[in-house]
PDB file of C-alpha atoms in Angstrom:
ATOM      1  CA  UNK A  16      -0.455  -0.183   0.751  1.00  0.00           C
ATOM      2  CA  UNK A  17       2.870   2.506   0.390  1.00  0.00           C
ATOM      3  CA  UNK A  18       3.951   1.966  -2.723  1.00  0.00           C
ATOM      4  CA  UNK A  19       0.508   2.595  -4.265  1.00  0.00           C
ATOM      5  CA  UNK A  20       1.219   5.965  -2.627  1.00  0.00           C
ATOM      6  CA  UNK A  21       3.945   6.984  -3.063  1.00  0.00           C
ATOM      7  CA  UNK A  22       2.556   6.358  -7.426  1.00  0.00           C
ATOM      8  CA  UNK A  23      -0.592   8.835  -7.075  1.00  0.00           C
ATOM      9  CA  UNK A  24       1.027  11.019  -5.087  1.00  0.00           C
ATOM     10  CA  UNK A  25       4.050  11.548  -7.233  1.00  0.00           C
ATOM     11  CA  UNK A  26       1.931  11.546 -10.513  1.00  0.00           C
ATOM     12  CA  UNK A  27      -1.231  13.632  -9.230  1.00  0.00           C
ATOM     13  CA  UNK A  28      -0.789  14.829  -5.919  1.00  0.00           C
ATOM     14  CA  UNK A  29       3.330  16.070  -6.491  1.00  0.00           C
ATOM     15  CA  UNK A  30       3.792  16.222  -9.820  1.00  0.00           C
ATOM     16  CA  UNK A  31       7.012  17.714 -10.435  1.00  0.00           C
ATOM     17  CA  UNK A  32       6.194  19.823 -13.578  1.00  0.00           C
ATOM     18  CA  UNK A  33       2.754  21.123 -12.940  1.00  0.00           C
ATOM     19  CA  UNK A  34       2.870  21.983  -9.163  1.00  0.00           C
ATOM     20  CA  UNK A  35       7.027  21.853  -8.524  1.00  0.00           C
ATOM     21  CA  UNK A  36       7.791  23.452 -11.104  1.00  0.00           C
ATOM     22  CA  UNK A  37      10.776  21.961 -11.948  1.00  0.00           C
ATOM     23  CA  UNK A  38      11.024  21.653 -15.605  1.00  0.00           C
ATOM     24  CA  UNK A  39       9.214  24.018 -17.118  1.00  0.00           C
ATOM     25  CA  UNK A  40      11.967  24.523 -19.597  1.00  0.00           C
ATOM     26  CA  UNK A  41      11.538  21.446 -21.185  1.00  0.00           C
ATOM     27  CA  UNK A  42       7.632  21.523 -20.386  1.00  0.00           C
ATOM     28  CA  UNK A  43       7.094  24.483 -22.840  1.00  0.00           C
ATOM     29  CA  UNK A  44      10.051  23.975 -25.195  1.00  0.00           C
ATOM     30  CA  UNK A  45       9.420  20.455 -26.073  1.00  0.00           C
ATOM     31  CA  UNK A  46       5.790  20.582 -25.599  1.00  0.00           C
ATOM     32  CA  UNK A  47       4.760  21.398 -29.437  1.00  0.00           C
ATOM     33  CA  UNK A  48       4.035  18.178 -30.888  1.00  0.00           C
ATOM     34  CA  UNK A  49       2.667  14.516 -29.336  1.00  0.00           C
ATOM     35  CA  UNK A  50       5.693  12.343 -30.639  1.00  0.00           C
ATOM     36  CA  UNK A  51       9.061  14.983 -29.448  1.00  0.00           C
ATOM     37  CA  UNK A  52       6.118  14.846 -25.714  1.00  0.00           C
ATOM     38  CA  UNK A  53       6.762  10.720 -25.843  1.00  0.00           C
ATOM     39  CA  UNK A  54       9.977  10.566 -26.819  1.00  0.00           C
ATOM     40  CA  UNK A  55      10.935  13.389 -24.455  1.00  0.00           C
ATOM     41  CA  UNK A  56       8.994  11.251 -21.343  1.00  0.00           C
ATOM     42  CA  UNK A  57      10.513   7.685 -22.334  1.00  0.00           C
ATOM     43  CA  UNK A  58      13.724   9.605 -21.724  1.00  0.00           C
ATOM     44  CA  UNK A  59      13.641  11.203 -18.583  1.00  0.00           C
ATOM     45  CA  UNK A  60      11.769   7.542 -17.554  1.00  0.00           C
ATOM     46  CA  UNK A  61      14.875   6.351 -18.416  1.00  0.00           C
ATOM     47  CA  UNK A  62      18.059   9.036 -17.268  1.00  0.00           C
ATOM     48  CA  UNK A  63      15.909   9.387 -14.353  1.00  0.00           C
ATOM     49  CA  UNK A  64      15.429   5.825 -12.610  1.00  0.00           C
ATOM     50  CA  UNK A  65      18.722   5.394 -13.816  1.00  0.00           C
ATOM     51  CA  UNK A  66      20.101   8.871 -12.370  1.00  0.00           C
ATOM     52  CA  UNK A  67      17.801   8.557  -8.919  1.00  0.00           C
ATOM     53  CA  UNK A  68      20.131   5.180  -8.254  1.00  0.00           C
ATOM     54  CA  UNK A  69      23.063   6.261  -8.722  1.00  0.00           C
ATOM     55  CA  UNK A  70      22.798   9.129  -6.640  1.00  0.00           C
ATOM     56  CA  UNK A  71      21.046   7.464  -4.106  1.00  0.00           C
ATOM     57  CA  UNK A  72      23.654   4.574  -3.568  1.00  0.00           C
ATOM     58  CA  UNK A  73      26.757   7.711  -3.402  1.00  0.00           C
ATOM     59  CA  UNK A  74      24.236   9.498  -1.238  1.00  0.00           C
ATOM     60  CA  UNK A  75      24.453   6.500   1.059  1.00  0.00           C
ATOM     61  CA  UNK A  76      27.837   4.445   0.292  1.00  0.00           C
ATOM     62  CA  UNK A  77      29.950   7.966  -0.243  1.00  0.00           C
ATOM     63  CA  UNK A  78      29.501  10.555   1.132  1.00  0.00           C
ATOM     64  CA  UNK A  79      27.404   9.829   4.427  1.00  0.00           C
ATOM     65  CA  UNK A  80      29.568   7.232   6.105  1.00  0.00           C
ATOM     66  CA  UNK A  81      32.383  10.052   5.237  1.00  0.00           C
ATOM     67  CA  UNK A  82      30.740  12.953   6.232  1.00  0.00           C
ATOM     68  CA  UNK A  83      30.850  14.290   2.819  1.00  0.00           C
ATOM     69  CA  UNK A  84      27.335  15.171   2.668  1.00  0.00           C
ATOM     70  CA  UNK A  85      28.080  18.887   1.748  1.00  0.00           C
ATOM     71  CA  UNK A  86      29.042  17.602  -1.521  1.00  0.00           C
ATOM     72  CA  UNK A  87      26.132  16.744  -2.163  1.00  0.00           C
ATOM     73  CA  UNK A  88      24.543  19.034  -4.847  1.00  0.00           C
ATOM     74  CA  UNK A  89      28.020  19.201  -7.109  1.00  0.00           C
ATOM     75  CA  UNK A  90      28.781  15.762  -6.873  1.00  0.00           C
ATOM     76  CA  UNK A  91      24.890  14.823  -8.273  1.00  0.00           C
ATOM     77  CA  UNK A  92      25.975  17.327 -11.018  1.00  0.00           C
ATOM     78  CA  UNK A  93      28.901  15.546 -12.208  1.00  0.00           C
ATOM     79  CA  UNK A  94      27.365  12.061 -12.055  1.00  0.00           C
ATOM     80  CA  UNK A  95      23.608  13.209 -13.615  1.00  0.00           C
ATOM     81  CA  UNK A  96      26.105  14.436 -16.537  1.00  0.00           C
ATOM     82  CA  UNK A  97      29.076  11.748 -16.644  1.00  0.00           C
ATOM     83  CA  UNK A  98      25.711   9.554 -16.642  1.00  0.00           C
ATOM     84  CA  UNK A  99      23.721  11.168 -19.262  1.00  0.00           C
ATOM     85  CA  UNK A 100      26.832  10.714 -21.226  1.00  0.00           C
ATOM     86  CA  UNK A 101      27.701   7.358 -20.847  1.00  0.00           C
ATOM     87  CA  UNK A 102      23.879   5.983 -21.783  1.00  0.00           C
ATOM     88  CA  UNK A 103      23.974   7.614 -24.693  1.00  0.00           C
ATOM     89  CA  UNK A 104      27.834   6.081 -25.794  1.00  0.00           C
ATOM     90  CA  UNK A 105      26.097   2.635 -25.053  1.00  0.00           C
ATOM     91  CA  UNK A 106      23.244   4.241 -26.365  1.00  0.00           C
ATOM     92  CA  UNK A 107      25.093   4.516 -29.750  1.00  0.00           C
ATOM     93  CA  UNK A 108      27.338   1.432 -29.948  1.00  0.00           C
ATOM     94  CA  UNK A 109      23.977  -1.003 -28.635  1.00  0.00           C
ATOM     95  CA  UNK A 110      20.994  -0.093 -29.913  1.00  0.00           C
ATOM     96  CA  UNK A 111      21.311   2.483 -32.139  1.00  0.00           C
ATOM     97  CA  UNK A 112      17.336   2.381 -33.324  1.00  0.00           C
ATOM     98  CA  UNK A 113      17.062   3.058 -29.289  1.00  0.00           C
ATOM     99  CA  UNK A 114      19.228   5.917 -29.949  1.00  0.00           C
ATOM    100  CA  UNK A 115      17.812   7.599 -32.715  1.00  0.00           C
ATOM    101  CA  UNK A 116      14.825   7.716 -30.923  1.00  0.00           C
ATOM    102  CA  UNK A 117      16.078   9.419 -27.644  1.00  0.00           C
ATOM    103  CA  UNK A 118      19.601  10.888 -29.141  1.00  0.00           C
ATOM    104  CA  UNK A 119      18.266  14.172 -29.171  1.00  0.00           C
ATOM    105  CA  UNK A 120      16.779  14.332 -26.395  1.00  0.00           C
ATOM    106  CA  UNK A 121      19.053  12.732 -23.837  1.00  0.00           C
ATOM    107  CA  UNK A 122      21.224  16.433 -24.676  1.00  0.00           C
ATOM    108  CA  UNK A 123      18.731  17.923 -22.722  1.00  0.00           C
ATOM    109  CA  UNK A 124      18.414  15.290 -20.187  1.00  0.00           C
ATOM    110  CA  UNK A 125      21.638  16.751 -18.391  1.00  0.00           C
ATOM    111  CA  UNK A 126      20.016  20.906 -17.306  1.00  0.00           C
ATOM    112  CA  UNK A 127      17.189  19.138 -16.617  1.00  0.00           C
ATOM    113  CA  UNK A 128      16.457  20.437 -13.335  1.00  0.00           C
ATOM    114  CA  UNK A 129      14.129  17.244 -12.509  1.00  0.00           C
ATOM    115  CA  UNK A 130      16.290  14.335 -12.529  1.00  0.00           C
ATOM    116  CA  UNK A 131      18.129  16.614  -9.709  1.00  0.00           C
ATOM    117  CA  UNK A 132      15.829  17.605  -8.541  1.00  0.00           C
ATOM    118  CA  UNK A 133      13.977  13.832  -7.992  1.00  0.00           C
ATOM    119  CA  UNK A 134      18.050  12.912  -6.644  1.00  0.00           C
ATOM    120  CA  UNK A 135      17.754  14.956  -4.007  1.00  0.00           C
ATOM    121  CA  UNK A 136      13.754  14.664  -3.138  1.00  0.00           C
ATOM    122  CA  UNK A 137      14.234  11.140  -2.524  1.00  0.00           C
ATOM    123  CA  UNK A 138      17.011  12.365   0.106  1.00  0.00           C
ATOM    124  CA  UNK A 139      14.877  14.304   1.651  1.00  0.00           C
ATOM    125  CA  UNK A 140      12.197  12.092   1.759  1.00  0.00           C
ATOM    126  CA  UNK A 141      14.651   9.303   3.689  1.00  0.00           C
ATOM    127  CA  UNK A 142      13.371   6.370   1.410  1.00  0.00           C
ATOM    128  CA  UNK A 143      15.432   3.596   1.306  1.00  0.00           C
ATOM    129  CA  UNK A 144      16.134   2.298  -2.707  1.00  0.00           C
ATOM    130  CA  UNK A 145      13.347   0.107  -3.659  1.00  0.00           C
ATOM    131  CA  UNK A 146      11.339   3.294  -2.202  1.00  0.00           C
ATOM    132  CA  UNK A 147      13.527   5.822  -3.758  1.00  0.00           C
ATOM    133  CA  UNK A 148      13.306   3.675  -7.483  1.00  0.00           C
ATOM    134  CA  UNK A 149       9.479   3.461  -6.975  1.00  0.00           C
ATOM    135  CA  UNK A 150       9.149   7.918  -6.588  1.00  0.00           C
ATOM    136  CA  UNK A 151      11.549   8.130  -9.430  1.00  0.00           C
ATOM    137  CA  UNK A 152       9.500   6.164 -12.257  1.00  0.00           C
ATOM    138  CA  UNK A 153       6.683   7.401 -10.417  1.00  0.00           C
ATOM    139  CA  UNK A 154       7.476  11.255 -10.866  1.00  0.00           C
ATOM    140  CA  UNK A 155       8.899  10.441 -14.417  1.00  0.00           C
ATOM    141  CA  UNK A 156       5.365   9.395 -15.311  1.00  0.00           C
ATOM    142  CA  UNK A 157       4.206  12.095 -14.138  1.00  0.00           C
ATOM    143  CA  UNK A 158       5.895  14.350 -15.690  1.00  0.00           C
ATOM    144  CA  UNK A 159       5.635  11.996 -19.552  1.00  0.00           C
ATOM    145  CA  UNK A 160       2.055  12.391 -18.551  1.00  0.00           C
ATOM    146  CA  UNK A 161       1.821  16.243 -18.391  1.00  0.00           C
ATOM    147  CA  UNK A 162       4.425  16.915 -21.214  1.00  0.00           C
ATOM    148  CA  UNK A 163       2.181  14.622 -23.917  1.00  0.00           C
ATOM    149  CA  UNK A 164      -1.356  15.699 -22.682  1.00  0.00           C
ATOM    150  CA  UNK A 165      -0.229  19.491 -22.934  1.00  0.00           C
ATOM    151  CA  UNK A 166       1.792  18.367 -26.415  1.00  0.00           C
ATOM    152  CA  UNK A 167      -1.923  17.780 -26.467  1.00  0.00           C
ATOM    153  CA  UNK A 168      -3.956  21.050 -26.317  1.00  0.00           C
ATOM    154  CA  UNK A 169      -0.901  23.169 -28.212  1.00  0.00           C
ATOM    155  CA  UNK A 170      -1.529  20.605 -31.473  1.00  0.00           C
ATOM    156  CA  UNK A 171      -5.586  21.702 -31.231  1.00  0.00           C
ATOM    157  CA  UNK A 172      -4.723  25.664 -30.445  1.00  0.00           C
ATOM    158  CA  UNK A 173      -2.351  25.584 -32.975  1.00  0.00           C
ATOM    159  CA  UNK A 174      -5.410  24.298 -35.738  1.00  0.00           C
ATOM    160  CA  UNK A 175      -7.512  26.988 -33.791  1.00  0.00           C
ATOM    161  CA  UNK A 176      -8.039  31.215 -33.672  1.00  0.00           C
ATOM    162  CA  UNK A 177      -5.945  32.593 -30.902  1.00  0.00           C
ATOM    163  CA  UNK A 178      -6.002  35.981 -30.760  1.00  0.00           C
ATOM    164  CA  UNK A 179      -2.635  38.153 -31.225  1.00  0.00           C
ATOM    165  CA  UNK A 180      -1.269  39.013 -27.972  1.00  0.00           C
ATOM    166  CA  UNK A 181      -1.946  35.572 -26.765  1.00  0.00           C
ATOM    167  CA  UNK A 182       0.333  33.139 -29.307  1.00  0.00           C
ATOM    168  CA  UNK A 183       2.340  31.260 -28.510  1.00  0.00           C
ATOM    169  CA  UNK A 184       3.479  31.310 -25.014  1.00  0.00           C
ATOM    170  CA  UNK A 185       1.567  33.215 -23.847  1.00  0.00           C
ATOM    171  CA  UNK A 186      -0.903  31.065 -24.412  1.00  0.00           C
ATOM    172  CA  UNK A 187       0.887  28.374 -23.624  1.00  0.00           C
ATOM    173  CA  UNK A 188       1.073  29.153 -19.883  1.00  0.00           C
ATOM    174  CA  UNK A 189      -2.176  30.019 -19.249  1.00  0.00           C
ATOM    175  CA  UNK A 190      -2.709  26.488 -20.575  1.00  0.00           C
ATOM    176  CA  UNK A 191      -0.392  25.083 -18.834  1.00  0.00           C
ATOM    177  CA  UNK A 192      -1.950  27.504 -15.327  1.00  0.00           C
ATOM    178  CA  UNK A 193      -5.605  25.648 -16.047  1.00  0.00           C
ATOM    179  CA  UNK A 194      -3.442  22.136 -16.483  1.00  0.00           C
ATOM    180  CA  UNK A 195      -2.390  23.372 -12.531  1.00  0.00           C
ATOM    181  CA  UNK A 196      -5.120  24.004 -11.189  1.00  0.00           C
ATOM    182  CA  UNK A 197      -6.570  21.752 -12.572  1.00  0.00           C
ATOM    183  CA  UNK A 198      -4.089  18.354 -10.847  1.00  0.00           C
ATOM    184  CA  UNK A 199      -5.176  20.956  -7.216  1.00  0.00           C
ATOM    185  CA  UNK A 200      -8.294  18.633  -7.708  1.00  0.00           C
ATOM    186  CA  UNK A 201      -5.780  15.333  -6.420  1.00  0.00           C
ATOM    187  CA  UNK A 202      -4.888  17.128  -3.707  1.00  0.00           C
ATOM    188  CA  UNK A 203      -6.593  15.562  -0.732  1.00  0.00           C
ATOM    189  CA  UNK A 204      -5.842  11.684  -2.202  1.00  0.00           C
ATOM    190  CA  UNK A 205      -2.572  11.826  -0.319  1.00  0.00           C
ATOM    191  CA  UNK A 206      -4.201  11.760   2.887  1.00  0.00           C
ATOM    192  CA  UNK A 207      -6.174   8.134   2.712  1.00  0.00           C
ATOM    193  CA  UNK A 208      -2.129   6.846   2.209  1.00  0.00           C
ATOM    194  CA  UNK A 209      -0.690   8.386   5.741  1.00  0.00           C
TER     195      UNK A 209
END
């Protein structure tokens, strides 16, 4: 039941982009087409899961035992950047098709604050390794879901007549705000799992 609670809360209640405002730049930049939104969602899910595992093990295996917690942020940034580069190299060698599918999005993920944010949040929330993995995957699913919904709405908005002053980013920000308010409707559900 605890894992189900983590999943529901991470996807709906504390959606990383709509309630915590992490990953807004890719959210606005990659959301013009559903295909690119799906690709970005898959890439974030893949990298976020691996990065959370590696940073968790780094925190519990090296930083905490040696009293180096003050190096957490910088070491996590370096690990995430190196990890994304290694994933890119390995995918290029092992699975060129998957590399082609994710290749465009992998460099964007290096600077995506969702990855660093979740790595820091699992430490703050004092999750164990399994809870951290569940939280990372659920957060990535919530991010991907919000991105796909947002890109679907933006595709529809491109076909409608929007006043000139609101075209582009203004209507996108209004849409994101309405989505965030809609997701606030899930805010009481987290009490069920406490």
